[in-house]
Short mmCIF file of C-alpha atoms in Angstrom, two decimals:
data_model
loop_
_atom_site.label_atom_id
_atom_site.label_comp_id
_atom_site.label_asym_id
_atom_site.label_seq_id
_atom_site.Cartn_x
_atom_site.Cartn_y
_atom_site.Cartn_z
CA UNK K 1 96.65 135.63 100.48
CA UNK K 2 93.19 134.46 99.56
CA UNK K 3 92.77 137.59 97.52
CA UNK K 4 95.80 136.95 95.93
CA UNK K 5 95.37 133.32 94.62
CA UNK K 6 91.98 134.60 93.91
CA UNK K 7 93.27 137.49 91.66
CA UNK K 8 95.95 135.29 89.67
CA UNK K 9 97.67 132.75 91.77
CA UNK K 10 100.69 132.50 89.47
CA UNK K 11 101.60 135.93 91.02
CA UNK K 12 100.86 134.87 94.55
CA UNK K 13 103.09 134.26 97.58
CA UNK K 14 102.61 130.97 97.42
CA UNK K 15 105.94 127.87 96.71
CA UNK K 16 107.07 126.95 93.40
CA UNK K 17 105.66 123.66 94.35
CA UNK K 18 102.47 125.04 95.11
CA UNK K 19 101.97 126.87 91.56
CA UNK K 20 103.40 123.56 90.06
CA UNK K 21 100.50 121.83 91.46
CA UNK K 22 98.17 124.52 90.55
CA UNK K 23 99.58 124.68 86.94
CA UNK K 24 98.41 120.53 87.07
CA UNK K 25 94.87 121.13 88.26
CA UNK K 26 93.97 124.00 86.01
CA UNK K 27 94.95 121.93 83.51
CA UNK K 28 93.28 118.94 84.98
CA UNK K 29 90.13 121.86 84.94
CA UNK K 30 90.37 122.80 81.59
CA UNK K 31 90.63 119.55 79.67
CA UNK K 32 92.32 116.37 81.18
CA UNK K 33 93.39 115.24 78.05
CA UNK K 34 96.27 117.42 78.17
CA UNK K 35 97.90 116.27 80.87
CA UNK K 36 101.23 114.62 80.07
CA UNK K 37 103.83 112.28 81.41
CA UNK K 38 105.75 115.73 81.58
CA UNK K 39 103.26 117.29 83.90
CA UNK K 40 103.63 114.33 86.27
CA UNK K 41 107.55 114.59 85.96
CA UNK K 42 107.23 118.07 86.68
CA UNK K 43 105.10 117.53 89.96
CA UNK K 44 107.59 114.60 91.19
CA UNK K 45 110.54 117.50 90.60
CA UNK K 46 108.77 119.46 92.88
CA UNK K 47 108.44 117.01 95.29
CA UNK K 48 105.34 115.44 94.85
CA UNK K 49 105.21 111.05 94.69
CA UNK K 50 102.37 108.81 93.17
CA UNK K 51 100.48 108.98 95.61
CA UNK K 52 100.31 113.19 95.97
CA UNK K 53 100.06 112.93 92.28
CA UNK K 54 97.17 110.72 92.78
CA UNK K 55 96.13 112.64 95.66
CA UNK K 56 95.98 116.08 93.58
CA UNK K 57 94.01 114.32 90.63
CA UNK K 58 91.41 112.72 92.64
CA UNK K 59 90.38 116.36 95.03
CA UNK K 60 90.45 118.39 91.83
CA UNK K 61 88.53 115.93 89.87
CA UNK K 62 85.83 115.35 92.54
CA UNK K 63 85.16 119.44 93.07
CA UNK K 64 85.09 119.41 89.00
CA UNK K 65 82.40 116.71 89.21
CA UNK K 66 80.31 118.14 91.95
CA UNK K 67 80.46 121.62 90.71
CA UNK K 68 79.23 120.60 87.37
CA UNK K 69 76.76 118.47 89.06
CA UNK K 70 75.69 121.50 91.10
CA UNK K 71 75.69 124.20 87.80
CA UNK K 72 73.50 121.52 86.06
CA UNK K 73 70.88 121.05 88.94
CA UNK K 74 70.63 124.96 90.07
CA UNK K 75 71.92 124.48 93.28
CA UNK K 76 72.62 128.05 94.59
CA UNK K 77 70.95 130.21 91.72
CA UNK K 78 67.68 131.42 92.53
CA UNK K 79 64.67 131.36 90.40
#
């Protein structure tokens, strides 16, 4: 499974709710000002409410922040 998500999780075994979700955070990743009132809708189809919307923005934003935060100070790359 992990290899799978890792490889392209669209094509993984995973729900149609899951790759909803996943559809949001890449998005969320890639730039944030493209999320729409149509990606929430989408989520909520899927099952999600406000607060698992809120839920899924808040995780995803925090590893985006402390991965950048990491990159920037070197933590992990040596020399």
């Amino acid at each position: 499974m992990v290899n799978a998500l890792r490889q392209d999780y669209r094509t993984a075994p995973i729900t149609e709710a899951e790759r909803v979700m996943l559809d949001y955070v890449v998005t969320l990743t890639k730039d944030a000002t493209q999320i729409t009132r149509e990606d929430s809708n989408r989520l909520r189809q899927h099952g999600f409410d406000d607060i698992g919307i809120l839920q899924i923005t808040l995780i995803a934003s925090w590893f985006n922040y402390i991965n950048r935060v990491a990159d920037a100070l070197g933590v992990g790359r040596s020399g």
